[in-house]
Short mmCIF file of C-alpha atoms in Angstrom, two decimals:
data_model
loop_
_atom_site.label_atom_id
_atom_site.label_comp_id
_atom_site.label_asym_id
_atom_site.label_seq_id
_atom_site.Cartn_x
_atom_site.Cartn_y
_atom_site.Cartn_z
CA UNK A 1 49.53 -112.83 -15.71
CA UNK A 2 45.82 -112.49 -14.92
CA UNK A 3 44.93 -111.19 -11.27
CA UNK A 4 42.83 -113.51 -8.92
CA UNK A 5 40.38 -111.19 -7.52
CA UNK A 6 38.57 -110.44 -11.18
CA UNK A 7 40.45 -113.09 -13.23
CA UNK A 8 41.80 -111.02 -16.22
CA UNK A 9 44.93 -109.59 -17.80
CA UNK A 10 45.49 -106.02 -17.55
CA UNK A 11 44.53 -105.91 -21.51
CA UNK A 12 41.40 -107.70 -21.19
CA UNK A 13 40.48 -105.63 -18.28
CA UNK A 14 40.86 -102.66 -19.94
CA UNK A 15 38.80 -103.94 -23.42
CA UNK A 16 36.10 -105.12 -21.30
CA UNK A 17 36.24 -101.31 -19.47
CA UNK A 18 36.24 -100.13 -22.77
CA UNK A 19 33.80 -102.05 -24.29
CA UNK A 20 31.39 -101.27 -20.95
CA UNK A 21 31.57 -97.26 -21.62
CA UNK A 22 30.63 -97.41 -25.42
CA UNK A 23 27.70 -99.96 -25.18
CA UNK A 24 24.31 -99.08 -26.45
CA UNK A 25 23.48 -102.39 -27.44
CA UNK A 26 24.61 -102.59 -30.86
CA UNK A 27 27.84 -104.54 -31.93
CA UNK A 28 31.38 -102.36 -32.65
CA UNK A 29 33.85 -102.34 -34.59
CA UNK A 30 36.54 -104.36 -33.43
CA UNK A 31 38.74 -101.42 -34.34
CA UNK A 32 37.08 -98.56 -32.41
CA UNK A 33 36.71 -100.42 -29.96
CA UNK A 34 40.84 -101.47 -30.24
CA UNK A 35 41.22 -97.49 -30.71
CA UNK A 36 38.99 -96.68 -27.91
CA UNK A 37 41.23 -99.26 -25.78
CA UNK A 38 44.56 -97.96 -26.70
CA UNK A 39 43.74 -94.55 -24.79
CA UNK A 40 44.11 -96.83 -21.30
CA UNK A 41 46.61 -99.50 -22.88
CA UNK A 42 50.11 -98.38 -23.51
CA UNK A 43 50.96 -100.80 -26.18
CA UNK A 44 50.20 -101.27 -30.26
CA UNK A 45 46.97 -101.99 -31.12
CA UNK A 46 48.07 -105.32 -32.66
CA UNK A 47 47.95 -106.47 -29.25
CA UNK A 48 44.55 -105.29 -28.18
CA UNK A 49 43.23 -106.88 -31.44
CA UNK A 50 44.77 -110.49 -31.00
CA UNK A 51 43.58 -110.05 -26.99
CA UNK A 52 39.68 -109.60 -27.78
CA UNK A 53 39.65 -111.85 -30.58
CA UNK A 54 40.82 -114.81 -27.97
CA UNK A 55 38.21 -113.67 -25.56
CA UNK A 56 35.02 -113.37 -28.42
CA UNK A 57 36.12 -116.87 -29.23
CA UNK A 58 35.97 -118.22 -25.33
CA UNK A 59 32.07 -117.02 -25.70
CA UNK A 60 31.65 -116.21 -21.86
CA UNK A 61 31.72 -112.20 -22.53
CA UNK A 62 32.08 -111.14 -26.01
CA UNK A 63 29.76 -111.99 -28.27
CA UNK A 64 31.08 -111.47 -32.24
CA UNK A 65 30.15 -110.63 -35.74
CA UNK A 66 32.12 -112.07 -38.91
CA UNK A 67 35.09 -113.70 -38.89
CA UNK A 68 36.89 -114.01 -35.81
CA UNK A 69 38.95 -117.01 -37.04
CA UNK A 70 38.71 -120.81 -36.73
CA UNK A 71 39.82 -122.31 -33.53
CA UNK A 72 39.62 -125.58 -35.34
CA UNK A 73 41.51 -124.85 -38.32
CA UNK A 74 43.87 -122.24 -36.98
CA UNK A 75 42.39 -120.45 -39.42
CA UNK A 76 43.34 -116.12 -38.58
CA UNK A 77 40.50 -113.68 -37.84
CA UNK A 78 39.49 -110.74 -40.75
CA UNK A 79 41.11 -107.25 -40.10
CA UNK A 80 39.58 -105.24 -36.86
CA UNK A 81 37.82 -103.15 -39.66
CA UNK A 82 35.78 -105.82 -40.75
CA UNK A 83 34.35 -107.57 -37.75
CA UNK A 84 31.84 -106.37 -34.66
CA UNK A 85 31.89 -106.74 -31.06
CA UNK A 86 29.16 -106.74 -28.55
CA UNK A 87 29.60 -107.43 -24.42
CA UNK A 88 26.97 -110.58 -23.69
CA UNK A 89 24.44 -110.10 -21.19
CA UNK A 90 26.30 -112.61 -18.97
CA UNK A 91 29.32 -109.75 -19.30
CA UNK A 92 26.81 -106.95 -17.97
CA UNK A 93 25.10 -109.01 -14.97
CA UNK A 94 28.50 -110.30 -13.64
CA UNK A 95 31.56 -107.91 -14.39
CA UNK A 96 30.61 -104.42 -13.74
CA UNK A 97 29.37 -102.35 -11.18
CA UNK A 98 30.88 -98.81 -11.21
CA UNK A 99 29.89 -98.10 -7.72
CA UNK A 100 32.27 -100.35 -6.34
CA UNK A 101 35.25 -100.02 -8.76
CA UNK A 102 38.38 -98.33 -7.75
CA UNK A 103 39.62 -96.00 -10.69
CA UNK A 104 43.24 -94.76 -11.60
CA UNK A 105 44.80 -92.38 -14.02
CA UNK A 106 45.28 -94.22 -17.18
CA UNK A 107 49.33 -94.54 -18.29
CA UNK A 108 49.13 -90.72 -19.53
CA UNK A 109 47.33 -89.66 -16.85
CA UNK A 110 44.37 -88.27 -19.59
CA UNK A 111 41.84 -91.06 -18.70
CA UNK A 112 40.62 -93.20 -15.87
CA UNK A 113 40.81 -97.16 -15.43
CA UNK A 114 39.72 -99.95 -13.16
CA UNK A 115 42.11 -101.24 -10.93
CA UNK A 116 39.78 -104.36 -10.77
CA UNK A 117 36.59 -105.19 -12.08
CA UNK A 118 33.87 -106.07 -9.69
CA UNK A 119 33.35 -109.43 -10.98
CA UNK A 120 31.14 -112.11 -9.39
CA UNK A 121 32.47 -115.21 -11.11
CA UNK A 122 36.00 -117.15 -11.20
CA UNK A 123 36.91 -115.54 -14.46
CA UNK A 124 40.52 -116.73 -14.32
CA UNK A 125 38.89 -120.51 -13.84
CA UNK A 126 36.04 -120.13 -17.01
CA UNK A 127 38.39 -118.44 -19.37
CA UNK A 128 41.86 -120.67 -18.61
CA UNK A 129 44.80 -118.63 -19.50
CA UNK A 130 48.38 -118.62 -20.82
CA UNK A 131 50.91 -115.50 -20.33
CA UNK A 132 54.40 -115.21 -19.76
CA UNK A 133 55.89 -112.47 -17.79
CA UNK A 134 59.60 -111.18 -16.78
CA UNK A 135 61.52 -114.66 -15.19
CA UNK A 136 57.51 -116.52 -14.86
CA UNK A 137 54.63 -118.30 -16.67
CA UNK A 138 51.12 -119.22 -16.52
CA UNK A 139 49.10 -122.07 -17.92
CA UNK A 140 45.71 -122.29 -16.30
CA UNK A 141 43.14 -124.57 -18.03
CA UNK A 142 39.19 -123.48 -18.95
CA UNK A 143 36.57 -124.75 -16.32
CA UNK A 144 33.21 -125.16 -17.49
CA UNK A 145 30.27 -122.78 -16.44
CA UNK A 146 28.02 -124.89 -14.74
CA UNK A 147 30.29 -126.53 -12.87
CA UNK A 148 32.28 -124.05 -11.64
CA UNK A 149 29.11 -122.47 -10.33
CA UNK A 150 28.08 -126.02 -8.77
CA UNK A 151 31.76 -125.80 -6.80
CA UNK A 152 30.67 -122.20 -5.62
CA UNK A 153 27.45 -123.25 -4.31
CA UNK A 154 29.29 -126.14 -2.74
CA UNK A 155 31.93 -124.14 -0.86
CA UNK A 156 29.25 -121.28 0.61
CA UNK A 157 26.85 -124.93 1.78
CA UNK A 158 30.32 -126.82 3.60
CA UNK A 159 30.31 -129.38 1.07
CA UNK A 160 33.14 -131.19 -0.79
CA UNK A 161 33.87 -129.93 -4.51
CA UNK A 162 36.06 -131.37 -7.21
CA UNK A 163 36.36 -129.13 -10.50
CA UNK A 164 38.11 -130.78 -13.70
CA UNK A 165 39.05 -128.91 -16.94
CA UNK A 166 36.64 -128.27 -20.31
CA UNK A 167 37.40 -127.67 -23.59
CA UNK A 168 35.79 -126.06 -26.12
CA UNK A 169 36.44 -127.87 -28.73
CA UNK A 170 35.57 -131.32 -26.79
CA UNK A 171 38.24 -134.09 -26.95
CA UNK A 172 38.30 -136.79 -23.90
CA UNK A 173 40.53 -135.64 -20.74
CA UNK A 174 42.65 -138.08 -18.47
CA UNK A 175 42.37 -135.76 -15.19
CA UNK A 176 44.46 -138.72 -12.96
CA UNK A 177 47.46 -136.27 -12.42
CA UNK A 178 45.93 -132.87 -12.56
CA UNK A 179 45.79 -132.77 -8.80
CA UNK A 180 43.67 -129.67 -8.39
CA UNK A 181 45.79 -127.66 -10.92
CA UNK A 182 49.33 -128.26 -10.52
CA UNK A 183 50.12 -130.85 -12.12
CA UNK A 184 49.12 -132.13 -15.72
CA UNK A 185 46.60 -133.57 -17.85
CA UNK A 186 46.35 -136.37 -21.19
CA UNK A 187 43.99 -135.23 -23.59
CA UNK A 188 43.13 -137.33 -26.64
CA UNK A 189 41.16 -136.43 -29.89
CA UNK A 190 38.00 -138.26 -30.38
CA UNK A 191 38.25 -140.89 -32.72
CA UNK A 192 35.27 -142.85 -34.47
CA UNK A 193 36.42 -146.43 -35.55
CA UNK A 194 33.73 -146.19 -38.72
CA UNK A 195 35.26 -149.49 -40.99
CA UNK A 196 37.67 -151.64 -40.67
CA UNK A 197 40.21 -149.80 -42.23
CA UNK A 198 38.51 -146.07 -41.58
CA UNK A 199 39.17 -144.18 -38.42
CA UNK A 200 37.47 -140.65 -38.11
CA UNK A 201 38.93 -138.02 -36.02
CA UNK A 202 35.35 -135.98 -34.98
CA UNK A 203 37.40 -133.69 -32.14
CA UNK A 204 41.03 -132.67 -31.46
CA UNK A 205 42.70 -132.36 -28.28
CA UNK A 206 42.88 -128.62 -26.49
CA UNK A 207 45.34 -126.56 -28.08
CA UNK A 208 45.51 -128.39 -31.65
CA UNK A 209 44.18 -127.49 -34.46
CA UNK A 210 43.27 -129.69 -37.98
CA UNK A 211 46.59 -128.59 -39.91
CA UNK A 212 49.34 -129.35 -36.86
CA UNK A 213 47.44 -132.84 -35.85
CA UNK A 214 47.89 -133.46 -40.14
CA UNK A 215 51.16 -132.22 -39.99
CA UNK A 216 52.40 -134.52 -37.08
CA UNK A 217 50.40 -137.48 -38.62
CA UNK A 218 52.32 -136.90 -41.80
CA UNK A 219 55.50 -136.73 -40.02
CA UNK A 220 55.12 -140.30 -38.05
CA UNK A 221 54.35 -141.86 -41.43
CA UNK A 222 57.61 -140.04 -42.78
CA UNK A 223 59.37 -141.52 -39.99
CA UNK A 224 57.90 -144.82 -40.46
CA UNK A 225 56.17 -144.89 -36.83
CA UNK A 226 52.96 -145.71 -38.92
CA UNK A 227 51.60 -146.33 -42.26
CA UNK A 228 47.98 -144.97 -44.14
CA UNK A 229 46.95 -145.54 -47.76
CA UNK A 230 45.49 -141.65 -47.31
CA UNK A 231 44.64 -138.86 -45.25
CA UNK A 232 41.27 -136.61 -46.76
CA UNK A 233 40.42 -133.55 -43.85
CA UNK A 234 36.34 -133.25 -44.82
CA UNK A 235 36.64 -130.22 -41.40
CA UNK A 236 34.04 -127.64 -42.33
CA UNK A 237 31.98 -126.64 -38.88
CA UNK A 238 33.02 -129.67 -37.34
CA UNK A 239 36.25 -131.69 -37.56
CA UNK A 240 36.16 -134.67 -39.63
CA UNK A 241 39.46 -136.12 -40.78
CA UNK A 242 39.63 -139.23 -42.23
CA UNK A 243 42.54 -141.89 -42.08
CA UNK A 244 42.59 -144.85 -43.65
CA UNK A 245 44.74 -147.83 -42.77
CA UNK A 246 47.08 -150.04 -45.39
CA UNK A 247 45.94 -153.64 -45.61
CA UNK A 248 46.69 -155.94 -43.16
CA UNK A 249 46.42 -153.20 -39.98
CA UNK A 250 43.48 -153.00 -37.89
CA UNK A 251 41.59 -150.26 -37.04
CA UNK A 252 42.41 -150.91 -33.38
CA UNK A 253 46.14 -151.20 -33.86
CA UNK A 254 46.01 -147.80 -35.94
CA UNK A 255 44.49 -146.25 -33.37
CA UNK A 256 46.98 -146.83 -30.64
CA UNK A 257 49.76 -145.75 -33.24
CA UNK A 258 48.35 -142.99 -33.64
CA UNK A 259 47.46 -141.93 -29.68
CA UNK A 260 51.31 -143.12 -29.28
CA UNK A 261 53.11 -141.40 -32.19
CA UNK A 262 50.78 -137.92 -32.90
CA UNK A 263 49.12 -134.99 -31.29
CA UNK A 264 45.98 -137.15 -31.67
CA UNK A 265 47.24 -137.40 -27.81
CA UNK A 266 49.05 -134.37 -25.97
CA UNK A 267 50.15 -133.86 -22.29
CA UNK A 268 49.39 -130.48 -21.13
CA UNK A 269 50.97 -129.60 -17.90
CA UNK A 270 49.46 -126.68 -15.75
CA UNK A 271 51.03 -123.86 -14.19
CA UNK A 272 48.35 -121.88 -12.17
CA UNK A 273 50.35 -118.44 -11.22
CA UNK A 274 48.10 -115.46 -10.55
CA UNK A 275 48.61 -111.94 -9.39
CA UNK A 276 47.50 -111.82 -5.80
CA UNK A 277 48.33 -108.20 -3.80
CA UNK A 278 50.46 -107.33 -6.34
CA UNK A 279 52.49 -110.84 -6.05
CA UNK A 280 52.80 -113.95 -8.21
CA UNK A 281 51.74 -116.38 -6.26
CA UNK A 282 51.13 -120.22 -7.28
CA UNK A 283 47.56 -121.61 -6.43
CA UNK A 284 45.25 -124.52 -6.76
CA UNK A 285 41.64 -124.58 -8.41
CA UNK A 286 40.06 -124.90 -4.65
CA UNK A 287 42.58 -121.79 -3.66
CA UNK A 288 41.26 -119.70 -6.77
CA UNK A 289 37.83 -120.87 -6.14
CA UNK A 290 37.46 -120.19 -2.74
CA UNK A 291 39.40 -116.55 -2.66
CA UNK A 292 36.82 -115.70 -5.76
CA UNK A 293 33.25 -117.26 -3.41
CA UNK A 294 34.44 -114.75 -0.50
CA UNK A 295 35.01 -112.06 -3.07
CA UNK A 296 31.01 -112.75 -4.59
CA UNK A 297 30.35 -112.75 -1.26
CA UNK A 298 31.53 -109.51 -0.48
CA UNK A 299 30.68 -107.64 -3.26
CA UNK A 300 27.05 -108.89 -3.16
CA UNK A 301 27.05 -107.15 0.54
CA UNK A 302 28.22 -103.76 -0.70
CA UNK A 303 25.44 -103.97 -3.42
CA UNK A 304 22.96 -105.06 -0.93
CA UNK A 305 24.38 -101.92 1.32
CA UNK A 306 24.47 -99.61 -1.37
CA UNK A 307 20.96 -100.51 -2.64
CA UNK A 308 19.74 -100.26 1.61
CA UNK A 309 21.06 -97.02 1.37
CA UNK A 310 19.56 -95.27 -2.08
CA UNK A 311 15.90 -97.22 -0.39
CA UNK A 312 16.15 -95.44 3.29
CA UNK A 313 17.40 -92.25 0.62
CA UNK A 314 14.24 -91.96 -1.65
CA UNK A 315 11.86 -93.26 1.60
CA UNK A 316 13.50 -90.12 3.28
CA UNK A 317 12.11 -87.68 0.41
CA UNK A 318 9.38 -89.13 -0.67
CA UNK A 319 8.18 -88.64 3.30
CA UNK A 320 9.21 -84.57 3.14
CA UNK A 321 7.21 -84.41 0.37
CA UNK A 322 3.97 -85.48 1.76
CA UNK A 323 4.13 -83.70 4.89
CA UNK A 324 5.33 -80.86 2.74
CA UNK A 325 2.47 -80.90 -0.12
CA UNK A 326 -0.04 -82.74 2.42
CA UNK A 327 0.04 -79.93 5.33
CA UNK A 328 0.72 -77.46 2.65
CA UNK A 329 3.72 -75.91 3.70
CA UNK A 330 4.59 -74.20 0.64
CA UNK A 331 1.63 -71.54 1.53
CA UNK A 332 4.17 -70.33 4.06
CA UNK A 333 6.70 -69.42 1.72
CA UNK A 334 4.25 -66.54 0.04
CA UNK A 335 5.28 -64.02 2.89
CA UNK A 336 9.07 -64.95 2.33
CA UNK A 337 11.39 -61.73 1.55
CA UNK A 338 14.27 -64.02 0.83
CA UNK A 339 15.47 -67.61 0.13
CA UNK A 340 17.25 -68.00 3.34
CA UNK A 341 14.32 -67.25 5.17
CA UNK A 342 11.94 -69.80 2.94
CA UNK A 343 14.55 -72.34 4.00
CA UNK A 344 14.57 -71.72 7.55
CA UNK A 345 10.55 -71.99 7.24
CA UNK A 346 10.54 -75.68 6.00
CA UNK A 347 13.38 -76.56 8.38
CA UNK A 348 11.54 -75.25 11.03
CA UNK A 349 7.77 -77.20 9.74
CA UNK A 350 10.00 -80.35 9.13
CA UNK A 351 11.39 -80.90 12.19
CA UNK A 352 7.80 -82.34 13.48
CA UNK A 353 8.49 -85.35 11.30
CA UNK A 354 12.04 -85.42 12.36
CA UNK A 355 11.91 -88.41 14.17
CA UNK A 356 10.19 -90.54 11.53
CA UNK A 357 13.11 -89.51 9.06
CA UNK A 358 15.83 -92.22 8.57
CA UNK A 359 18.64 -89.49 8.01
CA UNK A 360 18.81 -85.64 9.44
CA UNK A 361 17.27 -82.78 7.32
CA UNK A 362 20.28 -81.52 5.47
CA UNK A 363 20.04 -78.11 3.34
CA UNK A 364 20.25 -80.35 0.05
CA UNK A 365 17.10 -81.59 1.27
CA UNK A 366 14.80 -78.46 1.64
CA UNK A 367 16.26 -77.25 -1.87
CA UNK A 368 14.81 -80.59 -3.31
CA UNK A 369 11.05 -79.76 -1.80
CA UNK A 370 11.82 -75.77 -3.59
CA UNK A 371 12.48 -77.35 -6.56
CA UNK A 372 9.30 -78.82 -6.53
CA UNK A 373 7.02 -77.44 -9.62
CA UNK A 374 3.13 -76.20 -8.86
CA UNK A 375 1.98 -78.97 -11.40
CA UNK A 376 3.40 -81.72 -9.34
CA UNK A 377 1.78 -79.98 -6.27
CA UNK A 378 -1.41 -79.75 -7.63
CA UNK A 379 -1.55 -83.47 -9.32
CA UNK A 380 -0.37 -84.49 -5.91
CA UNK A 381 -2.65 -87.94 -4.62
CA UNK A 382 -2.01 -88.54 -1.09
CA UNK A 383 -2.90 -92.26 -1.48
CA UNK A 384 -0.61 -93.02 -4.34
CA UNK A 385 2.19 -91.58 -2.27
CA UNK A 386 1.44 -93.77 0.71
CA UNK A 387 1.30 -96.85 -1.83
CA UNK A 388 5.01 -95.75 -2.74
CA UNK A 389 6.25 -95.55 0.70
CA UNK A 390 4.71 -98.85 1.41
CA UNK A 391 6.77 -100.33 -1.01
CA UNK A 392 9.64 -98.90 -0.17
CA UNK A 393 9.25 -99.93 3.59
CA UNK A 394 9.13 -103.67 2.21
CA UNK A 395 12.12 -103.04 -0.36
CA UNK A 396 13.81 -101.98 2.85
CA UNK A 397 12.84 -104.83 5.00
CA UNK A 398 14.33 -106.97 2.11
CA UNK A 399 17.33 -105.49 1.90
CA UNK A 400 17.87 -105.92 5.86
CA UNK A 401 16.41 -109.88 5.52
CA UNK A 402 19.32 -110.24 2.81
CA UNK A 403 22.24 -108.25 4.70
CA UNK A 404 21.61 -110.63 7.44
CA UNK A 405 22.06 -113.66 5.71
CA UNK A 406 24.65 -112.97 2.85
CA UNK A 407 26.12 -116.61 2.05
CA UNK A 408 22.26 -117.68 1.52
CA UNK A 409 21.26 -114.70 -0.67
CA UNK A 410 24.70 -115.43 -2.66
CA UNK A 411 23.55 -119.12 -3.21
CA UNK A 412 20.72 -117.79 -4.34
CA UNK A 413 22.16 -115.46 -6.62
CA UNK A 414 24.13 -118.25 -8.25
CA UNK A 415 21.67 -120.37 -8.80
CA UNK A 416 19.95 -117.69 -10.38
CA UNK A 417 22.91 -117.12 -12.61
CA UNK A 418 23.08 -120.91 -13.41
CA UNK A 419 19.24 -120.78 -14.63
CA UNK A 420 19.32 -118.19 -16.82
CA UNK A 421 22.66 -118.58 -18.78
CA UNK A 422 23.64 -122.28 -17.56
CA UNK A 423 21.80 -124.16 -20.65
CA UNK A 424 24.34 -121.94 -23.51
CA UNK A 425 27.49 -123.71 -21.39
CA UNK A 426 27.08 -127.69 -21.56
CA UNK A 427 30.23 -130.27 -20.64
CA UNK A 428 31.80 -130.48 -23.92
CA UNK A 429 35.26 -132.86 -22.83
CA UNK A 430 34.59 -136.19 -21.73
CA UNK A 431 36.38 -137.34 -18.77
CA UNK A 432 37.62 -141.09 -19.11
CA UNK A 433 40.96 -142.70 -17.84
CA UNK A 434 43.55 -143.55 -20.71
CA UNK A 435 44.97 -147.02 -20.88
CA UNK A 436 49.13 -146.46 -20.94
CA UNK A 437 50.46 -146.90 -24.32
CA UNK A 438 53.45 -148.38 -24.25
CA UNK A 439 55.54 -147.35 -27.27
CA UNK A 440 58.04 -150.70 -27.15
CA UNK A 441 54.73 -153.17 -27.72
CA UNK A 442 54.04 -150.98 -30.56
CA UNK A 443 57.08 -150.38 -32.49
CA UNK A 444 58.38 -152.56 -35.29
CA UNK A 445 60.60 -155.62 -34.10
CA UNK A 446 63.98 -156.23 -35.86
CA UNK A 447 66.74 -158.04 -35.21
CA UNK A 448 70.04 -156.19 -34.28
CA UNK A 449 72.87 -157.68 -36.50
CA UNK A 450 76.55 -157.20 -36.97
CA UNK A 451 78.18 -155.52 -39.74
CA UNK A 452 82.08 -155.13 -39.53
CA UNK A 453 82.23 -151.64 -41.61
CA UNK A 454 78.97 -150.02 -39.42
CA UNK A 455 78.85 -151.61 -36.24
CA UNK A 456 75.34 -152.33 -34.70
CA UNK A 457 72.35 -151.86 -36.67
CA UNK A 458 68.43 -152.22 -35.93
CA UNK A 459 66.10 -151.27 -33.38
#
């Protein structure tokens, strides 16, 4: 069951870890990077495999090399040994930031882990997710990108939001009962009506794939529900399975047999359970939303603290080292018999800039300005060090601008996010309201007649 503050099962938090510390930029093996993973994951490595090759194919994080499988076909991934992994840059700018992750002993206690990752997006919302537990279940349905972002901007501004599911692999969605995620959904293949006679399925529904929506056409044609003079699957890249009708069916009435009697239409209900506190807990999409807006929120303000505080850190220096290279201080240290006394010396000269300082001298301090080598000291430019603190004053007056107004520089930030990844993620479901299909208008009328060895007989 995935956890609602970053989104992800304990195995995918612990692949993404993984995959985080052995990055240089270059794609992995899939299975050192499932060895790798097993040091913080106490089960097979069968299960680590399956785990990343579902997220590489949900695209937000993992980007792949080889075969990873066909989610159209159902077609199985290559072994681990023959296929690379690599985290996106969408992975790097939104899931890490090791400053602000809590670590624990991994399950042998060799090893540290995340608790959480310190991610700035509803991952539990863009990936969807199914998982069974001890006595419970989850079924949460994918979000798209863009618009989960648009809800995120719309929460932080006061402003209404609706967010509706989106498939990968397209298909039109009937969202009239999903009522914000706990209830269900109709999803229907595309089909094209190209002839008379010729209907072309061009998408499946979420959660099919070419061989079961065959399968269960075959099997209402066994079962006489409805009739084709063939079946010919052209799916290569993109689905394309063609059906043609006998004579004397239409198109039209084919294509309501086959929304009525197949997987060309499924009903999907949803089941959003998360881990919140260490509790299941059963939420809506605005619940999971919201919770994961004040989470960006916050961890945007640590970051904006953290980076206030390395600023005011190197401004701090930086100023020691002028006075202590500009009024030549280190002349002093010439008549020193010892290194206590050299420190007392520039503690002593340094406490006329004192005030100026953002934080006390500390001893850590003073051993910095020691450390500093005669060639620096003589290549030293006093106007290219003032340039530097300059900047650093305005980096710091940022910083503060930012702190002050955190729901506005988190809008921002999303919107940035949005730009610069946004166009990879288009709507690929259509939303569109399903007429009901009424199987009795459909079926086959007989009569019901009497037979004195059988009884009743018909439909």
């Amino acid at each position: 069951i995935p956890d609602i503050m970053d989104g992800l099962k304990p195995v995918q938090r612990r692949i993404l870890h993984t995959m985080k510390e052995m990055d240089d930029g270059k794609f992995c093996k899939v299975a050192n990077i499932v060895g790798d993973t097993m040091k913080l994951h106490p089960h097979g490595d069968a299960s680590i495999g399956s785990a990343l090759i579902v997220m590489a194919n949900k695209e937000y994080f993992i980007e792949k090399q080889g075969n990873f499988g066909n989610l159209l076909t159902g077609d199985p991934a290559s072994a681990p040994r023959y296929i690379e992994a690599r985290l996106t840059p969408l992975a790097k700018e939104v899931l890490f930031n090791s400053e602000l992750t809590e670590y624990i002993d991994s399950y042998d206690g060799r090893n540290k882990e995340p608790v959480l990752l310190p991610s700035k997006l509803p991952v539990s919302l863009l990936y969807g997710a199914e998982g069974i537990a001890v006595g419970m279940s989850t079924r949460i349905l994918p979000h798209n990108f863009n618009e989960v972002i648009d809800a995120q901007i719309a929460f932080l501004k006061n402003k209404p939001f609706r967010l509706f599911p989106d498939f990968l692999n397209g298909g039109m969605l009937d969202v009239g009962q999903y009522e914000d995620g706990i209830g269900k959904v109709r999803v229907r293949a595309r089909i094209d009506i190209s002839d008379e006679k010729i209907l072309t399925i061009k998408e499946l529904p979420y959660g099919v794939t070419t061989e079961s929506l065959i399968q269960s056409i075959q099997d209402a044609v066994n079962k006489g529900k409805l009739k084709l003079s063939s079946i010919d699957d052209y799916t290569a890249e993109k689905v394309e399975i063609e059906l043609k009708a006998i004579r004397g069916m239409s198109a039209e009435k084919l294509l309501k047999l086959l929304y009525a009697f197949t997987q060309c239409e499924v009903s999907i209900s949803v089941n959003m359970l998360l881990i919140r506190g260490n509790h299941p807990v059963q939420l809506t999409v605005r619940e999971v939303l919201e919770e994961n807006t004040l989470r960006l929120r916050d961890l945007l303000k640590s970051e904006l603290l953290l980076s206030l505080e390395k600023t005011k850190r190197k401004w701090h220096i930086r100023r020691m080292e002028m006075y202590f290279i500009g009024e030549k201080i280190y002349q002093k240290l010439e008549s020193c018999d010892s290194y206590e006394e050299a420190i007392g010396i520039i503690k002593k000269s340094m406490l006329q800039i004192e005030s100026v300082l953002p934080f006390s001298i500390e001893l850590e301090d003073i051993e910095k300005l020691l450390n500093i080598q005669i060639k620096r000291i003589s290549r030293y430019d006093q106007k290219e060090s003032q340039k530097e603190l300059d900047k650093l004053k305005v980096t710091i007056s940022s910083l503060n601008k930012s702190l002050k107004d955190v729901v506005n520089y988190a809008i921002d930030y999303l919107e940035k996010i949005k730009e610069k990844f946004g166009s990879s993620y288009p709507r690929r479901t259509i939303l569109k309201r399903f007429d009901e299909i009424r199987v009795q208008d459909l079926a086959e009328k007989q009569k019901v007649v009497w037979d004195r060895k059988e009884g009743f007989l018909g439909l």
